[in-house]
XYZ file of C-alpha atoms in Angstrom:
698
model
C -8.271 -14.748 -5.489
C -9.899 -11.627 -4.054
C -11.012 -11.275 -0.452
C -14.093 -9.423 0.791
C -14.553 -7.905 4.267
C -17.907 -6.470 5.380
C -19.356 -4.308 8.137
C -22.867 -3.058 8.867
C -22.833 0.738 9.071
C -25.957 2.840 9.700
C -28.264 0.153 8.315
C -26.251 -0.422 5.135
C -23.434 -2.803 4.252
C -19.925 -1.401 3.932
C -17.567 -3.851 2.223
C -14.067 -3.814 0.789
C -12.682 -6.190 -1.810
C -8.912 -6.637 -1.930
C -6.820 -8.421 -4.533
C -9.269 -8.064 -7.423
C -8.138 -4.864 -9.191
C -5.199 -2.434 -9.377
C -2.733 -4.928 -7.898
C 0.308 -2.997 -9.141
C -0.468 -0.145 -6.736
C 1.209 -0.236 -3.318
C -2.287 -0.562 -1.880
C -5.726 -0.829 -3.486
C -9.239 -1.267 -2.133
C -12.529 -1.604 -4.017
C -15.001 -0.224 -1.499
C -18.790 -0.571 -1.650
C -21.404 1.115 0.505
C -24.901 0.274 -0.636
C -24.617 0.606 -4.418
C -21.867 3.226 -4.248
C -18.512 1.877 -5.463
C -15.158 3.689 -5.181
C -11.709 2.402 -6.121
C -9.072 3.775 -3.728
C -5.383 3.352 -4.518
C -2.147 4.424 -2.848
C 1.298 4.547 -4.453
C 4.680 5.890 -3.397
C 8.009 6.422 -5.146
C 10.970 4.240 -4.260
C 13.281 7.192 -3.626
C 12.693 10.561 -1.933
C 12.374 13.694 -4.006
C 15.602 15.648 -3.674
C 15.863 19.257 -2.590
C 12.536 19.584 -0.773
C 11.643 20.172 2.870
C 8.048 18.896 2.818
C 6.112 15.671 2.307
C 4.984 15.525 -1.372
C 1.540 13.961 -0.890
C -1.125 14.336 -3.575
C -4.744 13.301 -3.041
C -7.274 13.142 -5.864
C -11.000 12.430 -5.911
C -12.079 11.669 -9.456
C -15.768 12.028 -10.289
C -16.881 9.915 -13.224
C -20.239 10.963 -14.639
C -20.942 7.431 -15.846
C -21.338 6.605 -12.142
C -24.712 8.383 -12.245
C -25.567 7.552 -15.854
C -24.618 10.923 -17.358
C -22.653 11.888 -20.464
C -20.493 14.996 -19.912
C -21.658 18.172 -21.644
C -19.769 20.286 -24.171
C -18.013 19.277 -27.374
C -15.296 17.091 -25.832
C -17.691 14.777 -23.954
C -15.229 13.748 -21.281
C -14.621 14.906 -17.747
C -12.502 18.053 -17.574
C -10.782 19.680 -14.633
C -12.017 18.625 -11.176
C -15.271 20.166 -10.007
C -15.315 22.296 -6.885
C -16.828 19.363 -4.981
C -14.009 17.099 -6.173
C -11.392 19.608 -4.997
C -13.073 20.007 -1.606
C -13.399 16.245 -1.184
C -9.700 15.792 -2.000
C -8.906 18.295 0.759
C -11.149 16.507 3.254
C -9.423 13.180 2.472
C -5.962 14.786 2.689
C -6.346 16.562 6.015
C -6.795 13.556 8.358
C -4.146 11.348 6.713
C -1.327 13.876 6.178
C -0.333 14.140 9.897
C -0.064 10.345 10.092
C 3.044 10.049 7.895
C 6.572 10.384 9.281
C 7.483 14.068 9.442
C 10.681 13.503 7.456
C 9.158 11.268 4.748
C 10.071 12.806 1.366
C 8.927 10.103 -1.073
C 6.242 11.152 -3.531
C 2.939 9.637 -2.435
C -0.320 9.638 -4.414
C -3.778 8.659 -3.196
C -6.361 8.392 -5.983
C -10.080 7.738 -5.493
C -12.155 6.968 -8.592
C -15.938 7.056 -8.220
C -17.335 4.136 -10.248
C -20.974 3.981 -9.141
C -23.156 6.238 -6.995
C -26.078 5.374 -4.746
C -27.617 8.710 -3.695
C -28.244 7.309 -0.188
C -24.545 6.450 0.263
C -22.281 9.428 -0.377
C -19.176 8.551 -2.424
C -17.131 11.190 -0.578
C -17.424 9.155 2.635
C -16.558 5.908 0.825
C -13.455 7.567 -0.638
C -12.289 8.721 2.806
C -12.579 5.212 4.248
C -11.124 3.655 1.089
C -8.071 5.935 1.201
C -7.362 4.875 4.770
C -7.678 1.170 3.902
C -5.476 1.440 0.791
C -2.727 3.209 2.750
C -3.026 0.919 5.764
C -2.618 -2.332 3.813
C 0.182 -0.893 1.644
C 3.901 -0.887 2.406
C 3.846 2.927 2.647
C 4.786 4.091 6.195
C 1.319 5.369 7.057
C 0.601 5.449 10.794
C -3.166 4.936 10.564
C -5.750 3.722 10.009
C -8.377 6.416 10.215
C -12.140 6.208 9.828
C -14.614 8.864 8.774
C -18.340 9.421 9.243
C -20.876 11.968 8.058
C -23.621 13.097 10.404
C -26.845 15.053 10.008
C -29.320 16.640 12.395
C -32.856 15.712 11.351
C -35.983 16.463 13.399
C -33.908 17.043 16.512
C -31.964 13.781 16.167
C -28.305 13.178 15.253
C -28.214 10.848 12.221
C -25.177 8.841 11.064
C -24.543 8.816 7.296
C -27.896 10.397 6.356
C -29.772 9.207 3.278
C -30.665 11.541 0.398
C -34.101 12.180 1.936
C -32.532 12.989 5.304
C -29.903 15.253 3.700
C -32.694 17.370 2.225
C -34.039 18.025 5.745
C -30.857 18.106 7.805
C -29.813 21.224 9.716
C -26.205 20.048 9.922
C -23.656 18.381 7.644
C -20.779 17.171 9.811
C -17.779 15.054 8.786
C -15.505 13.639 11.495
C -12.347 11.549 10.993
C -10.689 9.640 13.832
C -7.884 7.257 14.666
C -8.380 4.535 17.280
C -7.796 7.132 19.996
C -8.389 10.697 18.825
C -10.235 12.952 16.407
C -8.031 14.045 13.496
C -10.396 16.113 11.325
C -13.694 17.997 11.605
C -15.606 19.709 8.794
C -19.103 21.086 9.308
C -21.805 23.279 7.893
C -24.772 23.968 10.157
C -27.923 26.031 10.528
C -27.025 27.901 13.746
C -26.575 24.677 15.721
C -25.894 25.198 19.475
C -22.387 24.395 20.656
C -23.559 21.609 22.973
C -25.322 19.811 20.105
C -22.252 20.070 17.894
C -19.993 18.705 20.633
C -22.396 15.814 21.206
C -22.414 14.984 17.479
C -18.599 15.072 17.232
C -18.219 12.761 20.222
C -20.808 10.355 18.805
C -18.996 10.255 15.462
C -15.677 9.578 17.198
C -17.197 6.698 19.160
C -18.586 5.094 15.987
C -15.352 5.738 14.095
C -13.409 3.654 16.606
C -15.512 0.612 15.675
C -14.653 1.088 11.988
C -10.951 1.554 12.804
C -11.054 -1.768 14.679
C -12.589 -3.400 11.582
C -9.878 -1.914 9.335
C -7.170 -3.103 11.721
C -8.573 -6.610 11.325
C -8.200 -6.275 7.551
C -4.631 -4.996 7.934
C -3.710 -8.039 10.044
C -4.643 -10.298 7.115
C -3.785 -8.121 4.127
C -1.190 -5.605 5.301
C 2.265 -5.493 3.732
C 5.411 -4.814 5.714
C 6.097 -1.065 5.772
C 9.109 -0.082 3.695
C 12.021 1.866 5.033
C 12.919 5.336 3.795
C 15.778 7.799 3.818
C 15.387 10.024 6.834
C 15.580 13.753 6.226
C 16.818 15.358 9.422
C 19.252 18.099 10.317
C 22.500 16.524 11.561
C 22.689 16.936 15.332
C 26.107 18.572 15.191
C 24.805 21.202 12.744
C 21.770 21.951 14.867
C 23.882 22.259 18.021
C 26.236 24.650 16.259
C 23.311 26.807 15.089
C 21.762 26.917 18.583
C 25.079 27.799 20.193
C 25.747 30.548 17.649
C 22.326 32.215 17.934
C 21.431 31.575 21.574
C 17.976 31.544 23.154
C 17.960 35.240 23.981
C 18.656 36.398 20.419
C 16.194 33.935 18.858
C 13.432 35.040 21.233
C 14.167 38.666 20.361
C 14.015 37.801 16.649
C 10.583 36.172 16.768
C 9.001 38.394 19.434
C 7.145 40.887 17.215
C 3.695 41.263 15.666
C 5.151 42.617 12.398
C 5.850 39.773 10.008
C 8.376 41.733 7.928
C 10.447 42.654 10.979
C 10.645 39.020 12.083
C 11.603 37.885 8.583
C 14.346 40.526 8.413
C 15.789 39.447 11.768
C 15.816 35.775 10.764
C 17.361 36.695 7.422
C 20.197 38.546 9.170
C 20.849 35.552 11.437
C 20.866 33.198 8.433
C 23.344 35.395 6.553
C 25.690 35.445 9.563
C 25.509 31.661 9.885
C 26.156 31.198 6.170
C 29.282 33.354 6.315
C 30.526 31.459 9.393
C 29.929 27.959 7.975
C 31.344 28.819 4.543
C 34.570 29.633 6.315
C 34.569 26.813 8.890
C 32.557 23.891 7.457
C 31.102 24.342 3.987
C 29.215 21.000 4.111
C 26.921 22.442 6.772
C 25.696 25.370 4.653
C 22.945 23.334 2.951
C 21.402 22.551 6.361
C 21.279 26.140 7.657
C 17.749 26.972 6.502
C 16.179 23.853 8.010
C 18.211 24.185 11.209
C 17.188 27.824 11.739
C 13.557 26.923 11.021
C 13.718 24.085 13.569
C 15.246 26.352 16.221
C 12.732 29.099 15.473
C 9.865 26.612 15.821
C 11.254 25.168 19.051
C 11.674 28.674 20.507
C 8.153 29.816 19.656
C 6.588 26.620 21.010
C 8.593 26.837 24.254
C 7.683 30.500 24.756
C 3.994 29.712 24.340
C 3.817 26.393 26.181
C 6.086 27.125 29.122
C 6.041 30.923 29.441
C 2.531 31.601 28.014
C 4.234 34.244 25.916
C 3.002 34.808 22.362
C 5.265 36.274 19.633
C 3.211 39.483 19.427
C 2.847 39.875 23.199
C -0.881 39.120 23.408
C -2.516 37.123 26.187
C -3.449 33.551 25.242
C -7.130 34.423 24.768
C -6.590 37.949 23.420
C -7.771 38.912 19.932
C -5.645 41.085 17.666
C -6.586 44.695 16.986
C -9.729 44.621 14.850
C -11.398 47.133 12.558
C -14.234 47.051 10.037
C -15.573 49.468 7.446
C -18.314 49.377 4.810
C -18.890 51.174 1.486
C -15.243 51.054 0.451
C -16.017 50.935 -3.282
C -18.507 53.408 -4.797
C -19.787 51.557 -7.871
C -20.248 48.050 -6.490
C -23.465 46.671 -5.024
C -21.832 46.342 -1.602
C -18.329 46.284 -0.106
C -16.625 45.962 3.268
C -13.099 45.824 4.675
C -12.263 43.738 7.759
C -8.844 43.843 9.413
C -7.334 41.696 12.161
C -3.766 42.708 12.900
C -1.892 42.399 9.599
C -4.670 40.314 8.056
C -6.930 42.393 5.825
C -9.817 41.183 3.643
C -12.015 43.175 1.251
C -15.296 41.513 0.235
C -17.500 42.726 -2.620
C -21.150 41.749 -3.135
C -22.728 41.505 -6.580
C -26.434 40.872 -7.110
C -27.965 39.519 -10.288
C -31.089 37.915 -11.714
C -31.839 34.277 -10.969
C -30.888 33.430 -14.537
C -27.261 33.905 -13.411
C -27.243 31.129 -10.804
C -24.388 28.646 -11.203
C -25.422 25.342 -12.761
C -23.680 22.246 -11.369
C -22.986 19.064 -13.308
C -21.937 16.672 -10.578
C -22.807 13.370 -8.948
C -25.199 14.600 -6.233
C -28.789 14.827 -7.461
C -29.586 17.234 -4.607
C -27.085 19.821 -5.869
C -27.893 20.942 -9.408
C -27.461 24.699 -9.034
C -25.999 27.290 -6.702
C -27.682 30.648 -6.118
C -25.219 31.934 -3.505
C -21.566 31.841 -4.586
C -18.492 32.809 -2.577
C -15.045 33.166 -4.143
C -11.761 33.815 -2.328
C -8.595 35.243 -3.887
C -5.152 35.101 -2.284
C -2.685 37.135 -4.403
C 1.039 36.815 -3.792
C 1.398 40.466 -2.728
C -0.740 39.724 0.340
C 2.249 37.916 1.853
C 4.910 40.129 0.282
C 5.854 37.613 -2.399
C 6.290 37.904 -6.155
C 4.707 35.254 -8.332
C 2.315 35.316 -11.292
C -1.397 34.662 -10.818
C -2.405 31.246 -12.128
C -6.008 31.097 -10.959
C -7.335 29.676 -7.689
C -5.599 26.652 -6.181
C -7.092 24.089 -3.836
C -6.479 26.291 -0.810
C -8.329 29.249 -2.357
C -11.231 27.036 -3.403
C -11.352 25.534 0.092
C -11.332 28.877 1.894
C -14.039 30.243 -0.409
C -16.177 27.168 0.229
C -15.732 27.529 3.995
C -16.918 31.147 3.925
C -19.799 30.151 1.644
C -20.791 27.384 4.045
C -20.612 29.759 7.021
C -22.980 32.310 5.479
C -25.382 30.039 3.601
C -27.731 29.467 6.590
C -28.415 33.217 6.917
C -28.944 33.951 3.211
C -32.628 34.852 2.590
C -34.731 32.431 0.582
C -35.325 32.855 -3.124
C -38.955 33.736 -2.384
C -37.954 36.533 0.008
C -35.017 37.782 -2.043
C -35.132 36.687 -5.711
C -31.483 37.422 -6.535
C -28.393 35.443 -7.442
C -25.669 36.509 -4.988
C -21.917 36.424 -5.578
C -19.337 37.432 -2.994
C -15.642 37.821 -3.752
C -13.168 38.090 -0.881
C -9.881 39.727 -1.864
C -7.100 39.078 0.643
C -5.112 42.312 0.676
C -2.744 41.327 3.469
C -2.262 37.999 5.205
C -0.844 37.079 8.581
C -3.152 34.219 9.543
C -6.914 33.579 9.678
C -7.765 35.086 6.284
C -10.640 32.625 5.841
C -12.226 33.884 9.043
C -11.569 37.489 8.031
C -13.396 36.800 4.773
C -16.434 35.546 6.726
C -16.562 38.756 8.777
C -16.018 41.007 5.746
C -18.679 39.099 3.814
C -21.298 39.610 6.504
C -20.607 43.345 6.511
C -20.676 43.529 2.709
C -24.016 41.719 2.510
C -25.590 44.030 5.092
C -24.183 47.105 3.363
C -25.643 45.977 0.030
C -29.108 45.563 1.526
C -29.317 41.766 1.452
C -31.714 40.917 4.320
C -29.569 38.226 5.964
C -31.203 36.477 8.925
C -28.316 37.174 11.321
C -24.702 38.426 11.189
C -21.955 35.770 11.094
C -18.405 36.038 12.435
C -15.515 33.585 12.325
C -12.477 33.031 14.529
C -9.738 30.419 14.852
C -8.117 28.813 17.876
C -4.623 27.315 17.834
C -2.856 24.749 19.964
C 0.636 23.987 21.221
C 1.113 20.607 22.882
C 3.736 19.091 25.133
C 4.667 15.500 25.845
C 1.314 14.389 27.304
C -2.365 14.891 26.470
C -2.765 17.143 29.507
C 0.137 19.400 28.576
C -1.201 21.965 26.102
C -1.974 25.636 25.583
C -4.779 27.037 23.422
C -4.464 30.340 21.572
C -7.321 32.531 20.397
C -7.007 34.230 16.978
C -3.749 32.710 15.776
C -1.473 34.655 13.466
C 0.664 33.121 10.737
C 3.674 32.148 12.875
C 1.465 30.437 15.461
C -0.259 28.536 12.672
C 3.050 27.432 11.073
C 4.661 26.306 14.326
C 1.524 25.246 16.194
C -0.404 21.978 16.139
C -3.924 23.061 15.225
C -6.036 25.559 13.316
C -9.588 25.167 14.625
C -11.882 27.523 12.711
C -15.459 28.111 13.860
C -18.014 30.514 12.374
C -21.479 31.321 13.619
C -24.093 33.781 14.789
C -25.180 34.798 18.269
C -27.464 31.778 18.180
C -25.112 29.006 17.102
C -22.527 27.477 14.781
C -22.736 27.709 10.986
C -19.371 26.206 9.979
C -16.318 24.389 11.358
C -13.026 23.441 9.778
C -10.301 21.799 11.851
C -6.745 21.175 10.615
C -4.086 19.558 12.806
C -0.455 18.506 12.480
C -0.433 15.998 15.339
C -1.964 12.541 15.735
C -5.326 13.781 16.986
C -7.221 15.776 19.585
C -8.799 14.642 22.826
C -12.471 15.296 23.533
C -11.442 17.833 26.155
C -9.491 19.950 23.668
C -12.315 19.830 21.102
C -14.926 20.971 23.607
C -12.705 23.758 24.970
C -11.911 24.977 21.455
C -15.564 25.195 20.458
C -16.557 27.221 23.517
C -13.425 29.392 23.317
C -14.312 30.359 19.741
C -17.854 31.202 20.828
C -16.638 33.803 23.329
C -14.364 35.360 20.732
C -17.039 35.255 18.021
C -19.544 37.157 20.166
C -16.932 39.793 20.968
C -16.170 40.326 17.271
C -19.854 40.594 16.417
C -20.834 42.991 19.206
C -17.725 45.110 19.608
C -16.492 45.421 16.024
C -18.801 44.350 13.224
C -22.150 45.605 14.490
C -20.585 48.948 15.328
C -19.740 49.384 11.647
C -23.268 48.498 10.504
C -25.849 47.146 12.939
C -28.385 45.652 10.503
C -28.941 45.098 6.775
C -29.924 48.247 4.920
C -33.577 48.451 3.993
C -32.832 49.479 0.415
C -30.492 48.009 -2.148
C -27.578 49.980 -3.506
C -28.525 52.324 -6.327
C -26.070 50.348 -8.464
C -27.847 47.041 -7.832
C -30.472 45.725 -10.250
C -34.125 45.938 -9.247
C -36.041 42.679 -9.413
C -39.810 42.381 -9.468
C -41.580 39.064 -9.359
C -45.035 37.875 -10.270
C -46.713 34.526 -10.713
C -48.943 33.554 -13.591
C -50.885 30.484 -14.627
C -48.240 28.052 -16.002
C -50.499 27.507 -19.016
C -50.000 31.187 -19.894
C -46.186 30.884 -20.096
C -46.321 30.106 -23.800
C -48.296 33.308 -24.396
C -45.698 35.381 -22.529
C -42.887 33.805 -24.555
C -44.778 33.930 -27.849
C -44.000 32.066 -31.083
C -40.206 31.577 -31.359
C -39.777 33.955 -28.404
C -41.201 36.876 -30.324
C -43.341 38.274 -27.509
C -40.787 38.086 -24.692
C -37.994 39.439 -26.905
C -40.187 42.389 -27.800
C -40.735 43.150 -24.099
C -36.982 42.927 -23.456
C -36.215 45.219 -26.423
C -38.775 47.800 -25.298
C -37.768 47.916 -21.629
C -34.125 46.746 -21.499
C -34.819 44.296 -18.650
C -33.846 40.659 -18.123
C -36.678 38.162 -17.651
C -36.436 34.711 -16.053
C -39.419 32.359 -16.195
C -39.791 29.269 -14.016
C -41.898 26.232 -14.950
C -44.275 26.845 -12.035
C -45.282 30.261 -13.429
C -42.945 32.465 -11.376
C -41.521 35.320 -13.406
C -38.599 37.519 -12.325
C -37.977 40.860 -14.010
C -34.551 42.423 -13.502
C -33.532 45.941 -14.487
C -31.577 48.910 -13.215
C -34.418 51.432 -13.671
C -37.612 50.992 -11.643
C -39.690 52.546 -14.422
C -38.513 49.923 -16.920
C -39.094 46.969 -14.582
C -42.578 48.242 -13.682
C -43.430 48.626 -17.357
C -42.292 45.092 -18.140
C -44.290 43.746 -15.191
C -47.410 45.518 -16.375
C -47.009 44.104 -19.883
C -46.493 40.542 -18.646
C -49.459 40.701 -16.313
C -51.605 42.031 -19.135
C -50.595 39.063 -21.306
C -51.251 36.547 -18.566
C -54.555 38.057 -17.596
C -57.601 36.749 -19.464
C -59.321 39.305 -21.657
C -62.719 40.077 -20.163
C -65.815 41.130 -22.044
C -66.889 44.573 -20.863
C -63.402 45.570 -19.656
C -61.728 48.740 -20.927
C -58.111 48.637 -22.112
C -55.533 51.081 -23.409
C -54.363 49.682 -26.734
C -52.100 50.641 -29.608
C -53.310 50.797 -33.204
C -51.298 48.110 -35.002
C -52.957 47.920 -38.420
C -55.618 49.796 -40.406
C -57.993 48.373 -43.006
C -60.946 49.830 -44.883
C -63.394 48.252 -42.433
C -61.647 49.132 -39.175
C -58.508 49.196 -37.033
C -56.728 46.344 -35.316
C -55.686 47.376 -31.840
C -53.134 45.526 -29.663
C -54.544 45.519 -26.122
C -51.785 43.226 -24.814
C -48.669 41.783 -26.452
C -49.842 39.156 -28.913
C -53.500 40.002 -28.346
C -55.186 42.084 -31.050
C -58.820 43.008 -31.463
C -60.822 44.658 -34.239
C -62.512 48.024 -33.831
C -65.019 48.122 -36.674
C -65.291 51.475 -38.439
C -68.798 51.796 -37.059
C -67.413 51.527 -33.511
C -64.733 54.186 -33.806
C -66.803 57.190 -32.759
C -70.287 58.250 -31.774
C -70.696 60.075 -35.097
C -70.521 58.445 -38.515
C -66.920 57.816 -39.695
C -66.256 57.868 -43.418
C -62.613 56.814 -43.309
C -60.711 55.023 -40.526
C -57.675 57.335 -40.941
C -59.873 60.323 -40.102
C -60.062 59.070 -36.496
C -56.913 56.997 -35.766
C -53.435 56.408 -37.163
C -51.008 53.499 -36.739
C -49.212 53.811 -33.391
C -51.987 55.780 -31.665
C -52.859 54.692 -28.142
C -56.629 54.629 -27.633
C -59.146 53.444 -25.065
C -61.238 50.500 -26.195
C -63.925 48.302 -24.652
C -64.170 44.551 -25.262
C -67.617 43.879 -26.652
C -67.270 40.246 -27.684
C -64.934 37.244 -27.827
C -66.288 34.822 -30.398
C -66.032 31.037 -30.333
C -62.816 31.205 -32.360
C -61.172 33.496 -29.782
C -61.412 36.613 -31.960
C -61.781 39.831 -29.982
C -64.178 42.587 -31.020
C -63.547 46.059 -29.600
C -65.338 49.375 -29.500
C -63.759 52.779 -29.149
C -67.172 54.422 -29.154
C -68.311 52.515 -26.052
C -65.158 53.558 -24.174
C -65.721 57.285 -24.907
C -67.934 59.482 -22.759
C -71.341 60.079 -24.311
C -71.937 63.598 -25.685
């Protein structure tokens, strides 16, 4: 017998049914919000995976097109690899729950969310986040939740919880916040230059509402929750750790990690590890397998102590000091735009490519509001950027996530299609990585766009703030512009991007059980100070505004608008007319249903010619007007002259010249361009022309 639990949330009913489906999973919840239905399941292996030093958690968000009444495209007619939205949603579900498992839990754990039905007013991504928390919380898996999640918008100056489809079209902010009963555990946001104080207010409001949902879930757990199973702990034996600490000593470990050069630190740690291995192989061979984890633990403890107690960072910077920065544009000669941004050992090259609107990315997903994407940002993280050797296998979830974050950060400043009728693709190549590559890609992308001549509304910069915490909520240190080591051993990576005016994107990852409101507010304002410094002192000194002209390598796009009823004339029967224009000029032509036409070509002369031809087709032929036409066909009684593509008129032999003409070929030949005047359009649409009336009188 299934059980149903309900809650009113933002004017709609949120309910979960337990015990009806998927009962062989460790935990399963059939969650409904409005008419959106998601099945969330959680399973875990009985035994830990051997030989690993991490928690093997996998989170999947499976979009089923039947949920919106669609049949997948292509020959196979079934869903293929996850869409970008599915990957990003999986990451958003993963980030708040991962810190809430025991740090030494090594059992394989899988959380799967299957979207069964979609109500456009109730986003399935939110339902999956809540469903994942419920499935884990009622299961026997040692999850230390529950969590709750909310989505917020900013519509007409008001903060809106779980906005409807109509509100999402108008919102200036898309904010997702996940919380436990006490603290915020995840923040993800895209915003249209929202002021810091408004963002802080929205986050706090979401956290307050989340606590009510957590209380509701706890009530479900009391009735449905299974006893949490035990697990094999994976810890370094205390005697091994003590031996490692005594052998290395605090002074040598501090000297090993105290450098801003990643390779030097790695070499020092490698030397220490080799010495320990030789010692333990001789004295106690059973301890050798624990050396790597023990050294890592001691390294982490040393770095955290140096930062928290001594306010001493591994590279010697002050807590709020930014690494050495540099920026440069026009790195690559034959691209439409390029820029290189460096922050310490982190180095990102971003390339801009412009194309016609026919090259926008079409999306086949569940959200009716997102059917295409005109601005695309891709992020590549090759193994050489961290000094490793592994083959390229395409972008993983991290690469897709970082690209989406940079895309979200810059989207609010991208000019409208009307002002700039181009498809825009940015590719950020990480050349060297030592932390904050996603924020480096935001800075490099801004510079690349300005260098290419894209008239962005304002420059955007990104920066991250880290955190090291002690035993209490009041015992913490915040670090501006964290490098790789501070990210690995720290508790937070709080990324914020924005303009001088306000925030455009946030992504917060943590490894602890949540952040207090005080830390969140401090982090947001600390990133603002750093962001303004990067903009004013580094980026805008490389290029202070978008160039007024596009790169000579970029295509030139002209646009015009015609009567939609004339579109068929421009296209012609079986595309004959438009294909002829394309063949003659070498341009690309995109036509919208509302009559907008975009002409794309490298040469201005070719695009102008195509524009002139199209406008001549769309323009009604007027009696009395004079046109330049081309002789298309000759008969005994006259010449047929094309005055616009697909529009021919007859010049009778008597109208060819002022004097008497005995033979048409005596005056014109096929292919000649001549001036003609429209003398009549009969009731059948036939056009009569006169060359004589277009010539000056003798």
